[in-house]
Amino acid sequence: MKGKRIIALLLALSMAFAMVACGNSANNAGGNAGNGGNSGEGENVSGGTVKIGLVTAVTGSNSLVGEEAQEGAQLAVEEINAAGGVNGQQLEIVVTDEVDNLEMSVLATQELLADDEIMGIIGSMYSTYNIAAMPSVAEYGMPYLAMGSSSGVANEKNPYTWQDRPLDTAQGAVLADYVVNTLGCSKPAIMHSTQSTFQSLADQTIAALQEQGLEIPSSSIFAFPEDESNYSPYISQVMDGDFDCLIALANQAPSAVICQQVQAAGLTSDMMPLVGSTSFCSNVCITNAGDAANGWYSISDWCPGGSNDVAAAFEEAYTTKYPERTISDLAAVCVYDAVYILAEAMKIAGTNTDREAINNAMEQVEFQGAISYFKYNEDHSFATALTVTQNIDGVPTAIEAVSYR
Amino acid sequence: MSPSLFLSLLVNGVAMGMVYALLGMGLILLVRAVGILNFAQGDLMMFGAYICACLLLDFELPLYLLIPIAFIWFALLGVIFMFTIYWPLRKATYSQATIIATMGASIILQEVAKIIWGSQPRSMPHLVLNSEGDPAVLQIGSASLQWQYLIIIAVGALIIFLITQLFEKLYVGKMMQAACQDSYAANLLGVPSILTICATYIIVAIVCGICGYLVAPVFMVRSTLGTLQLRAFAGVVIGGFGSIKGAVIGCLLVGIVESFSTMAFSGYKDVTVFLLLIIFLVFRPTGLFKGKIGDKA
């Protein structure tokens, strides 16, 4: 009987451990690396450091994205600290775990908002989570960089929310222009995830294609739930229809599965152009899809190695610091740039303690980032360009950078 | 709809239905054996896929070595699962405790898989490749049918046949079920119920593992692979809870409906499946076939 109780206790403890792991509270992402302590200049916030919060998936099904986000943040913090920090203070990143659901993401954001020492937050990679967290962000008056790319975030017109990625409105327009005017397609099939980011991107793409004069009947749109694994029925319909192009909009892991299932179904880029969202040139997609990813075009906010000097320097620094990553991915570079944007705003504001002043200074931020040149726009977005890429021999290759404003 | 599209969707639907049927059959076996609905069924499949990927990609084992070694691991997984999730709670005051434990086990299995193999999805080669090393397709007219789906259908049907024979026809299978359902009487007759329950868990884990191996080349090895179990639940309820035959037919129905619903309601594919489930729950709650689950003595 005693043995059984011990086993039951162990089981209960293991379950409790799992639950605690899922609801992991704040933990430091090693933002102290290279921390030389307070230089004595500027206000002393917390032992000589100024804290930036990062909401990302530490556990759960999106933890790969979370790992990359933390790596990007860590790299930026180390670079900034090595260069003397911000207003004389060292940067530190505080990470909270959004697991893989909206509720936890909001709680994780609120946990950071309640911390008086945090002067800016880098939000989730998922627009829905960003939108859900935004009312709390406004309440606390915290500068908040949403990592989602949905125009729905900008449409909320939250004065404290900013975006460093190109918005889906721009992605949709550039994608439609490239598909119609460069690839010469007139009857594209559109496969997309119904996750808010991709639903929004699909809506923008369809609207832009229609502006280009194309008819997009509902029979050419194939929406699938985010947790879909079986894309073959959609691909069969694309092959059976008289489409001349496949546009696929999905997250990273699904994009790899789509590439594989497209290849397995016998659909190749020789038969029709295959065009994807930014995920299709991601490390996750190319590594896992193998040669099935070859030939796919992407209208991407990030092409590893990029199309400017900062992007190339980031790529080299990132792959050197994290040798297990052969190429960088979107989450890493977005968060990397976001840390720089917040640091730049603090420098412009000349303070590490006044959230309102830092938020006001965001409008004056302007510099060359890794994703693109960053410049304030009325919709609170900073990016100014997208990159058209094609996967060639397992390498995402930049074809052209398209400035859209 | 062209005949080739019809054939493609049908094969896809039957293959997916077969995957759900394998998962659903495992559910029924456990319900019959211990009266527990296992919410970690899909995660056992996911873990099986990871084990196969590890043996195939990391240890580069040939198929003739991979199969027996994988089976040993699947069996071990089943035994560990039983002794950590079911056994300590089998006499809990509230029978729901074990069901909740299986939900916890689902989370634990996903996180353990990530700790062992990382969060990166893994790609497995298809079982049949063409001369260029790409997944092979069977061309029937203008329809291109993936060999992997055909293999899923064939292997799935074989496993279902074997399990059905074991539990419905053979004396050993009937004895296992009887002993599981009335362990007191079984123990009086000298049949240790722990062994029969353990054997059932091993069989279920092996079936899930095989299922994982079959779907991995198509869906990649991911910690979220277990979400497929939701459709298996729907299929089991539609077929009739407790009947293996019902579970198989219900799951096949779910797979086929799911596949063809992409034509008209692509964004609402899941809605279509679960609408079908609701219709059955309202108009035929016992499902297509009545189950064989009796009250325990």
XYZ file of C-alpha atoms in Angstrom:
702
model
C 0.000 0.000 0.000
C 2.840 2.347 0.896
C 4.490 1.689 -2.444
C 1.282 2.502 -4.265
C 0.947 5.769 -2.394
C 4.484 6.681 -3.343
C 3.766 5.914 -7.005
C 0.559 7.948 -6.841
C 2.454 10.802 -5.205
C 5.139 10.635 -7.892
C 2.479 10.719 -10.577
C 0.780 13.702 -8.988
C 4.134 15.469 -8.685
C 4.993 14.762 -12.316
C 1.648 16.166 -13.443
C 2.089 19.191 -11.211
C 5.551 19.663 -12.680
C 4.116 19.545 -16.186
C 1.450 22.077 -15.323
C 4.007 24.358 -13.725
C 6.235 23.968 -16.763
C 3.343 24.941 -19.018
C 2.519 27.952 -16.979
C 6.129 28.884 -16.613
C 6.472 32.288 -15.169
C 9.118 34.823 -15.828
C 12.584 33.591 -16.365
C 15.644 35.346 -17.567
C 16.879 34.589 -21.053
C 20.414 35.234 -20.148
C 20.080 38.860 -20.935
C 22.800 39.522 -18.435
C 25.404 38.013 -20.675
C 28.240 40.368 -20.927
C 26.684 42.542 -18.267
C 29.319 44.815 -17.065
C 27.102 46.441 -14.484
C 26.020 50.039 -14.227
C 28.331 52.516 -15.807
C 27.035 55.202 -13.541
C 25.381 57.196 -16.294
C 21.625 57.634 -16.562
C 19.061 56.546 -14.020
C 19.705 53.413 -12.043
C 16.720 51.171 -12.793
C 17.663 47.817 -11.318
C 21.221 47.169 -10.318
C 22.440 49.061 -13.336
C 20.273 47.341 -15.932
C 17.293 48.386 -17.953
C 14.789 45.622 -18.568
C 12.870 44.737 -21.715
C 10.163 42.072 -21.573
C 9.773 39.327 -24.157
C 6.558 37.347 -24.457
C 7.200 34.133 -26.332
C 6.594 30.390 -26.227
C 9.041 28.744 -23.858
C 6.970 25.556 -23.689
C 4.144 24.158 -25.777
C 3.782 23.536 -29.495
C 5.341 26.856 -30.558
C 8.456 26.527 -28.432
C 10.713 26.332 -31.494
C 9.631 29.858 -32.427
C 10.190 30.824 -28.800
C 13.729 29.455 -28.824
C 14.575 31.495 -31.905
C 12.969 34.624 -30.472
C 15.048 34.311 -27.312
C 18.182 33.734 -29.372
C 17.523 36.876 -31.417
C 16.915 38.899 -28.253
C 20.037 37.515 -26.611
C 22.182 38.404 -29.620
C 20.870 41.969 -29.796
C 21.302 42.490 -26.055
C 24.888 41.248 -26.153
C 25.731 43.513 -29.092
C 24.129 46.560 -27.489
C 25.739 45.887 -24.124
C 29.134 45.346 -25.743
C 28.727 48.732 -27.408
C 28.121 50.433 -24.040
C 24.478 49.689 -23.405
C 21.633 52.180 -23.492
C 22.143 55.587 -21.879
C 25.009 54.016 -19.987
C 23.035 51.091 -18.638
C 23.149 47.439 -19.633
C 20.113 45.856 -21.248
C 18.439 42.793 -19.786
C 15.701 40.641 -21.272
C 12.975 39.164 -19.079
C 11.071 36.314 -20.731
C 7.571 35.141 -19.909
C 6.023 32.013 -21.352
C 2.907 32.326 -23.498
C 2.915 28.527 -24.056
C 0.752 28.148 -27.141
C -2.512 29.756 -26.262
C -4.060 33.177 -26.129
C -4.947 33.157 -22.449
C -1.406 32.369 -21.365
C -0.055 34.972 -23.766
C -2.222 37.690 -22.216
C -1.254 36.561 -18.704
C 2.419 36.534 -19.671
C 2.107 40.093 -21.016
C 0.279 41.267 -17.902
C 2.992 39.784 -15.750
C 5.545 41.961 -17.540
C 3.277 45.021 -17.488
C 3.009 44.780 -13.731
C 6.783 44.885 -13.366
C 7.755 48.530 -12.805
C 11.316 47.864 -13.915
C 10.336 46.863 -17.442
C 10.456 49.735 -19.939
C 9.259 48.033 -23.104
C 7.727 44.748 -24.194
C 8.330 42.661 -27.295
C 5.087 40.824 -27.836
C 4.053 37.507 -29.309
C 4.742 36.490 -32.913
C 1.020 35.901 -33.303
C -1.235 38.823 -34.142
C -4.274 37.437 -32.337
C -2.281 37.263 -29.133
C -1.008 40.809 -29.737
C -4.525 42.153 -30.177
C -5.729 40.391 -27.036
C -2.897 41.897 -24.990
C -3.245 45.442 -26.332
C -5.935 46.768 -23.952
C -3.679 45.933 -20.988
C -0.738 47.517 -22.790
C -2.669 50.771 -23.178
C -3.766 50.647 -19.560
C -0.166 50.487 -18.364
C 1.172 52.906 -20.992
C 3.915 50.487 -21.990
C 5.771 50.692 -25.319
C 4.823 47.378 -26.953
C 6.314 45.964 -30.131
C 3.882 43.427 -31.571
C 5.701 40.747 -33.552
C 2.605 39.803 -35.534
C 2.228 41.210 -39.023
C -1.539 41.486 -39.230
C -2.971 44.847 -40.187
C -5.575 44.048 -37.545
C -2.998 45.074 -34.943
C -2.513 48.471 -36.600
C -6.260 48.868 -37.060
C -6.683 48.839 -33.280
C -4.919 52.244 -33.260
C -3.388 51.566 -29.882
C -0.978 54.461 -29.124
C 1.489 52.181 -27.346
C 1.603 49.367 -29.911
C 4.160 49.225 -32.743
C 5.130 46.697 -35.389
C 8.537 46.085 -36.935
C 7.425 43.579 -39.575
C 5.867 44.542 -42.906
C 2.092 44.460 -42.499
C 0.038 41.929 -44.392
C -1.483 44.745 -46.438
C 1.948 45.309 -47.936
C 2.649 41.598 -48.248
C -0.631 40.978 -50.024
C -0.046 43.824 -52.471
C 3.552 42.831 -53.261
C 2.574 39.158 -53.591
C -0.301 39.942 -55.943
C 1.851 42.255 -58.034
C 4.609 39.661 -58.355
C 2.251 36.806 -59.170
C 0.392 38.753 -61.839
C 3.002 41.022 -63.387
C 6.206 39.018 -63.006
C 5.054 35.404 -63.017
C 2.232 36.141 -65.453
C -0.448 34.189 -63.602
C -4.114 34.819 -64.253
C -5.862 32.045 -62.342
C -4.184 31.368 -59.009
C -5.371 28.903 -56.394
C -5.003 30.158 -52.831
C -4.416 27.788 -49.905
C -4.290 29.434 -46.518
C -4.454 28.739 -42.810
C -7.459 30.201 -41.013
C -5.243 31.451 -38.194
C -5.935 35.190 -37.937
C -2.559 36.224 -39.379
C -2.994 34.138 -42.497
C -6.697 34.767 -42.831
C -5.886 38.462 -42.830
C -3.014 37.976 -45.284
C -5.277 35.914 -47.545
C -7.941 38.629 -47.470
C -5.348 41.271 -48.367
C -3.883 39.099 -51.128
C -7.271 38.354 -52.657
C -8.190 42.053 -52.563
C -4.875 42.954 -54.207
C -5.314 40.268 -56.884
C -8.771 41.623 -57.629
C -7.295 45.113 -57.908
C -4.936 43.650 -60.490
C -8.028 42.682 -62.488
C -8.198 38.983 -61.612
C -11.385 37.180 -60.680
C -10.973 35.082 -57.539
C -13.993 32.780 -57.216
C -14.583 30.998 -53.924
C -13.771 27.701 -55.665
C -10.155 28.841 -55.966
C -9.765 29.500 -52.231
C -8.842 26.585 -49.986
C -8.844 27.488 -46.307
C -7.646 25.002 -43.737
C -7.540 24.993 -39.919
C -4.200 25.812 -38.323
C -3.785 22.322 -36.853
C -4.341 20.701 -40.261
C -1.921 17.974 -41.272
C -3.583 16.542 -44.332
C -3.317 18.977 -47.243
C -3.661 16.345 -49.956
C -7.395 16.904 -50.600
C -6.711 20.582 -51.305
C -3.725 19.812 -53.505
C -5.747 17.247 -55.456
C -8.327 19.939 -56.185
C -5.637 22.398 -57.264
C -4.224 19.818 -59.655
C -7.669 18.942 -60.952
C -8.625 22.575 -61.575
C -7.305 24.744 -64.383
C -5.181 26.917 -62.093
C -1.926 28.391 -63.312
C -0.353 29.206 -59.931
C -0.498 28.005 -56.313
C -0.312 30.562 -53.524
C 0.095 29.041 -50.052
C -0.035 31.034 -46.816
C 0.865 29.170 -43.649
C 3.130 28.994 -40.624
C 6.583 27.435 -40.695
C 5.947 23.799 -39.737
C 2.788 23.559 -41.888
C 4.679 25.126 -44.798
C 7.180 22.249 -44.727
C 4.348 19.707 -44.724
C 2.642 21.532 -47.599
C 5.867 21.495 -49.641
C 6.248 17.775 -49.032
C 2.651 16.948 -49.831
C 2.719 19.108 -52.969
C 5.784 17.201 -54.143
C 4.292 13.843 -53.127
C 1.162 14.636 -55.146
C 3.338 15.192 -58.207
C 2.818 18.951 -58.440
C 6.073 20.698 -59.347
C 7.207 24.258 -59.957
C 7.609 23.301 -63.631
C 3.857 22.758 -63.853
C 2.903 26.040 -62.195
C 4.644 28.668 -60.054
C 4.497 27.838 -56.329
C 4.384 30.965 -54.217
C 4.330 31.017 -50.430
C 4.225 33.383 -47.505
C 7.438 34.176 -45.684
C 7.408 30.793 -43.890
C 8.216 29.015 -47.128
C 11.774 30.329 -47.140
C 12.245 29.687 -43.412
C 14.852 27.400 -41.947
C 12.156 25.146 -40.515
C 10.525 24.734 -43.906
C 13.671 24.189 -45.942
C 15.338 21.890 -43.405
C 12.321 19.659 -43.056
C 10.872 19.744 -46.537
C 14.280 19.084 -48.116
C 14.257 19.246 -51.885
C 10.450 19.531 -51.811
C 10.964 23.197 -50.844
C 13.040 23.908 -53.939
C 11.463 26.172 -56.524
C 9.060 27.823 -54.102
C 8.908 31.610 -54.247
C 8.276 33.598 -51.088
C 7.202 37.139 -50.509
C 9.052 37.413 -47.269
C 9.816 39.888 -44.570
C 13.019 37.967 -43.995
C 15.386 36.181 -46.314
C 18.342 34.738 -44.363
C 21.345 36.833 -45.283
C 18.886 39.463 -46.430
C 19.476 42.200 -48.902
C 21.436 44.733 -46.859
C 24.655 44.909 -44.823
C 22.958 44.786 -41.407
C 21.069 41.649 -42.445
C 24.280 40.006 -43.613
C 26.053 40.945 -40.356
C 23.119 39.606 -38.323
C 23.152 36.337 -40.254
C 26.849 35.831 -39.662
C 26.658 36.729 -35.961
C 23.586 34.554 -35.406
C 24.866 31.419 -37.121
C 28.227 31.846 -35.388
C 26.640 32.189 -31.962
C 24.148 29.384 -32.597
C 26.013 26.909 -34.829
C 23.154 24.401 -34.609
C 21.166 26.829 -36.775
C 22.411 26.687 -40.338
C 20.378 29.765 -41.232
C 18.388 32.250 -39.179
C 14.622 32.375 -39.012
C 11.992 35.079 -38.884
C 11.355 35.045 -35.130
C 15.039 35.551 -34.348
C 15.511 38.526 -36.652
C 12.200 40.189 -35.774
C 12.977 40.129 -32.058
C 16.595 41.134 -32.758
C 15.400 44.225 -34.617
C 12.727 44.921 -31.992
C 15.353 45.090 -29.223
C 17.284 47.603 -31.317
C 14.145 49.681 -31.937
C 13.360 49.891 -28.216
C 16.994 50.680 -27.407
C 17.008 53.398 -30.070
C 13.820 54.916 -28.649
C 15.359 54.974 -25.176
C 18.435 56.703 -26.551
C 16.312 59.290 -28.372
C 14.179 59.841 -25.245
C 17.319 60.078 -23.130
C 15.716 58.061 -20.371
C 15.524 54.462 -19.243
C 12.774 55.009 -16.701
C 9.979 56.986 -18.373
C 7.732 54.701 -20.434
C 5.717 57.604 -21.841
C 8.821 59.422 -23.063
C 10.162 56.224 -24.612
C 6.847 55.630 -26.365
C 6.805 59.193 -27.699
C 10.355 58.766 -28.992
C 9.310 55.751 -31.092
C 8.066 58.155 -33.775
C 11.602 59.424 -34.261
C 13.198 56.009 -34.666
C 14.884 55.646 -38.028
C 17.766 53.306 -38.858
C 18.813 50.441 -41.074
C 17.638 47.206 -39.471
C 18.162 43.626 -40.570
C 14.627 43.164 -41.905
C 14.578 46.476 -43.748
C 15.175 50.167 -43.302
C 13.027 51.237 -40.338
C 11.109 54.471 -40.432
C 8.041 55.593 -38.536
C 4.768 55.271 -40.375
C 1.378 56.609 -39.302
C 0.052 53.089 -38.773
C 2.815 52.543 -36.169
C 4.771 50.154 -38.401
C 8.459 50.609 -39.138
C 9.378 48.247 -41.998
C 9.651 49.707 -45.485
C 10.497 46.763 -47.757
C 9.799 43.122 -48.539
C 12.019 40.588 -50.268
C 11.040 38.256 -53.065
C 12.971 35.019 -52.614
C 13.169 31.648 -54.267
C 14.461 28.427 -52.715
C 17.257 27.204 -54.949
C 19.169 24.035 -54.032
C 18.031 24.287 -50.442
C 19.021 27.935 -50.046
C 16.560 30.828 -49.889
C 17.869 33.250 -52.477
C 16.855 36.907 -52.558
C 15.605 37.822 -56.023
C 14.659 41.403 -55.378
C 13.878 43.769 -52.519
C 10.608 45.590 -52.991
C 10.206 48.917 -51.185
C 6.557 49.615 -50.663
C 6.757 53.001 -49.015
C -16.185 16.467 -60.033
C -13.856 14.576 -62.312
C -13.365 10.826 -61.731
C -9.670 11.374 -60.980
C -10.449 13.948 -58.292
C -13.109 11.659 -56.845
C -10.625 8.797 -56.689
C -7.911 10.984 -55.121
C -10.248 12.298 -52.447
C -11.637 8.825 -51.774
C -8.209 7.263 -51.308
C -7.151 10.148 -49.082
C -10.341 9.899 -47.050
C -10.065 6.125 -46.598
C -6.390 6.424 -45.628
C -7.119 9.095 -43.050
C -10.121 7.084 -41.873
C -7.826 4.106 -41.434
C -5.484 6.187 -39.266
C -8.415 7.311 -37.139
C -9.672 3.727 -37.044
C -6.376 2.448 -35.669
C -6.446 5.110 -32.970
C -10.151 4.500 -32.338
C -9.679 0.763 -32.090
C -7.064 1.315 -29.401
C -9.523 3.517 -27.547
C -12.149 0.785 -27.638
C -9.702 -1.867 -26.457
C -8.776 0.240 -23.438
C -12.384 1.085 -22.676
C -13.221 -2.601 -22.788
C -10.212 -3.575 -20.734
C -10.127 -0.958 -18.002
C -13.120 1.291 -18.663
C -10.891 4.292 -19.278
C -11.053 6.754 -22.156
C -7.462 7.488 -23.057
C -6.916 11.138 -23.996
C -3.256 10.470 -24.690
C -3.979 8.034 -27.520
C -2.791 10.454 -30.204
C 0.290 11.250 -28.170
C 1.211 7.578 -27.978
C 1.075 7.684 -31.776
C 3.219 10.825 -31.793
C 5.757 9.186 -29.479
C 5.785 6.108 -31.705
C 6.539 8.320 -34.701
C 9.451 9.917 -32.832
C 10.810 6.495 -31.834
C 10.709 5.346 -35.469
C 12.294 8.585 -36.676
C 15.054 8.193 -34.107
C 15.763 4.584 -35.111
C 15.582 5.350 -38.820
C 17.310 8.735 -39.025
C 19.670 8.764 -36.051
C 20.623 5.084 -35.860
C 20.001 4.463 -39.586
C 18.575 1.020 -38.919
C 17.350 -1.036 -41.880
C 13.660 -1.923 -41.904
C 14.202 -5.532 -40.769
C 15.931 -4.283 -37.603
C 13.787 -1.207 -37.140
C 10.526 -3.164 -36.897
C 11.427 -5.513 -34.004
C 13.340 -2.841 -32.072
C 10.519 -0.332 -32.529
C 8.027 -2.945 -31.341
C 10.045 -3.463 -28.162
C 10.041 0.293 -27.521
C 6.320 0.566 -28.259
C 5.630 -2.284 -25.816
C 7.821 -0.646 -23.203
C 5.968 2.618 -23.727
C 2.665 0.805 -23.200
C 3.880 -0.804 -19.977
C 5.271 2.467 -18.608
C 2.066 4.251 -19.568
C -0.033 1.646 -17.782
C 2.016 1.582 -14.587
C 2.315 5.344 -14.273
C -1.086 6.524 -15.465
C -3.605 3.733 -14.942
C -2.291 1.424 -12.249
C -1.782 3.870 -9.350
C -5.235 5.360 -9.851
C -7.229 2.243 -10.746
C -8.922 2.162 -7.347
C -9.376 5.912 -6.992
C -12.688 6.952 -5.448
C -13.514 8.900 -8.572
C -13.034 6.963 -11.791
C -12.573 10.271 -13.598
C -9.194 10.599 -11.893
C -7.613 8.213 -14.380
C -9.163 10.054 -17.311
C -7.734 13.319 -16.010
C -4.406 11.536 -15.600
C -4.455 10.576 -19.284
C -4.948 14.262 -20.133
C -1.912 15.088 -18.011
C -0.042 12.250 -19.694
C -0.807 13.850 -23.055
C 0.983 17.038 -22.003
C 3.848 15.110 -20.434
C 4.385 12.978 -23.540
C 4.522 16.088 -25.745
C 6.984 17.853 -23.486
C 9.132 14.733 -23.015
C 9.276 14.308 -26.793
C 10.492 17.906 -27.103
C 13.076 17.429 -24.363
C 14.434 14.269 -26.003
C 14.185 15.159 -29.691
C 13.845 18.948 -29.684
C 11.072 21.157 -31.023
C 12.126 20.926 -34.667
C 9.778 18.775 -36.727
C 11.500 15.788 -38.329
C 11.022 14.570 -41.838
C 10.708 10.850 -42.588
C 11.122 9.331 -46.054
C 8.090 7.794 -47.737
C 8.081 4.005 -47.775
C 7.915 3.870 -51.575
C 10.151 6.189 -53.581
C 10.565 6.657 -57.305
C 13.860 6.475 -59.160
C 14.633 10.096 -58.299
C 14.156 9.495 -54.576
C 10.847 11.371 -54.466
C 7.615 9.891 -53.054
C 6.190 7.457 -55.585
C 2.691 7.778 -56.994
C 0.436 5.203 -58.601
C -1.018 6.607 -61.795
C -4.539 5.393 -62.550
C -5.797 7.286 -65.565
C -5.267 10.918 -64.740
C -5.425 10.268 -60.994
C -2.140 10.292 -59.057
C -2.465 8.194 -55.920
C 0.301 8.384 -53.350
C 1.723 4.993 -52.454
C 2.034 6.041 -48.825
C -1.751 6.407 -48.553
C -2.261 3.028 -50.205
C 0.190 1.465 -47.743
C -1.632 3.104 -44.827
C -4.883 1.566 -46.074
C -3.361 -1.882 -46.564
C -1.427 -2.041 -43.288
C -4.319 -0.483 -41.368
C -6.740 -3.061 -42.742
C -4.354 -5.878 -41.862
C -3.914 -4.663 -38.276
C -7.643 -4.218 -37.821
C -8.215 -7.736 -39.149
C -5.615 -9.224 -36.815
C -6.871 -7.366 -33.738
C -10.461 -8.280 -34.526
C -9.477 -11.924 -34.881
C -7.610 -11.808 -31.590
C -10.344 -10.229 -29.524
C -13.457 -11.497 -31.268
C -12.508 -14.974 -32.449
C -9.605 -16.375 -30.465
C -10.006 -17.858 -27.014
C -6.996 -15.956 -25.691
C -8.486 -12.617 -26.720
C -11.850 -13.415 -25.179
C -10.118 -14.532 -22.011
C -8.145 -11.263 -21.925
C -11.292 -9.191 -22.248
C -13.171 -11.237 -19.694
C -10.307 -11.022 -17.217
C -10.026 -7.278 -17.712
C -13.728 -6.729 -17.248
C -14.024 -8.863 -14.138
C -10.650 -9.015 -12.521
C -12.028 -10.433 -9.279
C -13.431 -13.527 -10.975
C -10.349 -13.792 -13.161
C -8.081 -13.748 -10.147
C -10.213 -16.425 -8.460
C -9.711 -18.578 -11.554
C -5.962 -18.029 -11.417
C -5.718 -15.535 -14.269
C -3.745 -12.516 -13.055
C -5.642 -9.483 -14.359
C -2.488 -7.381 -14.257
C -1.078 -9.465 -17.085
C -4.156 -9.201 -19.277
C -4.443 -5.446 -18.720
C -0.736 -5.075 -19.393
C -1.077 -7.083 -22.603
C -3.909 -4.797 -23.738
C -1.806 -1.690 -23.094
C 1.087 -3.225 -25.023
C -1.167 -4.034 -27.979
C -2.623 -0.516 -27.954
C 0.831 1.088 -27.764
C 2.088 -1.072 -30.643
C -0.919 -0.198 -32.805
C -0.415 3.513 -32.032
C 3.295 3.214 -32.771
C 2.677 1.563 -36.125
C 0.145 4.267 -36.870
C 2.781 6.901 -36.053
C 5.277 5.216 -38.364
C 2.754 5.173 -41.203
C 1.658 8.826 -40.947
C 5.085 10.317 -40.175
C 6.249 10.488 -43.820
C 3.078 12.353 -44.784
C 2.641 14.693 -41.812
C 6.228 14.863 -40.498
C 7.155 13.950 -36.947
C 5.836 16.726 -34.738
C 4.768 16.998 -31.144
C 1.338 18.169 -32.340
C 0.710 14.959 -34.288
C -1.553 13.789 -31.496
C -4.312 16.202 -32.485
C -5.492 13.557 -34.968
C -7.075 11.727 -32.033
C -9.958 14.214 -31.930
C -11.314 12.821 -35.199
C -10.790 9.305 -33.865
C -12.987 10.191 -30.866
C -15.654 11.453 -33.248
C -15.429 8.281 -35.335
C -15.688 6.054 -32.283
C -18.819 7.842 -31.050
C -20.398 7.751 -34.502
C -19.597 4.060 -34.872
C -20.877 3.096 -31.451
C -18.792 3.222 -28.340
C -17.507 -0.207 -27.451
C -17.703 -1.855 -30.841
C -14.483 -2.347 -32.793
C -16.463 -2.805 -35.990
C -18.394 0.373 -35.246
C -15.241 2.311 -34.444
C -13.636 1.274 -37.727
C -16.676 2.137 -39.815
C -17.281 5.381 -37.915
C -13.670 6.465 -38.352
C -13.675 5.590 -42.052
C -16.837 7.657 -42.406
C -15.170 10.590 -40.657
C -12.128 10.336 -42.934
C -14.196 10.231 -46.109
C -16.547 13.047 -45.024
C -13.537 15.124 -44.021
C -11.837 14.601 -47.364
C -14.849 15.425 -49.516
C -15.941 18.339 -47.332
C -12.815 20.209 -48.420
C -14.522 20.722 -51.761
C -17.415 22.748 -50.421
C -16.447 23.825 -46.916
C -12.673 23.865 -46.899
C -12.402 26.280 -43.974
C -15.068 24.420 -42.066
C -13.810 20.887 -42.517
C -13.684 20.218 -38.789
C -17.106 21.794 -38.382
C -18.496 19.314 -40.916
C -17.032 16.361 -39.038
C -18.249 17.482 -35.647
C -21.633 18.449 -37.074
C -21.908 14.848 -38.199
C -21.018 13.829 -34.650
C -23.716 16.072 -33.187
C -26.292 14.679 -35.610
C -25.445 11.161 -34.460
C -25.529 12.167 -30.804
C -28.996 13.639 -31.274
C -30.618 11.056 -33.527
C -28.631 7.904 -32.795
C -26.676 8.314 -29.568
C -25.746 4.630 -29.475
C -23.915 5.069 -32.758
C -24.085 2.839 -35.802
C -23.379 -0.309 -33.784
C -24.118 -1.081 -30.176
C -21.052 -1.694 -28.079
C -20.080 -4.741 -26.107
C -19.119 -2.977 -22.956
C -20.891 -4.548 -20.037
C -21.037 -3.359 -16.489
C -18.293 -4.761 -14.406
C -19.282 -7.256 -11.781
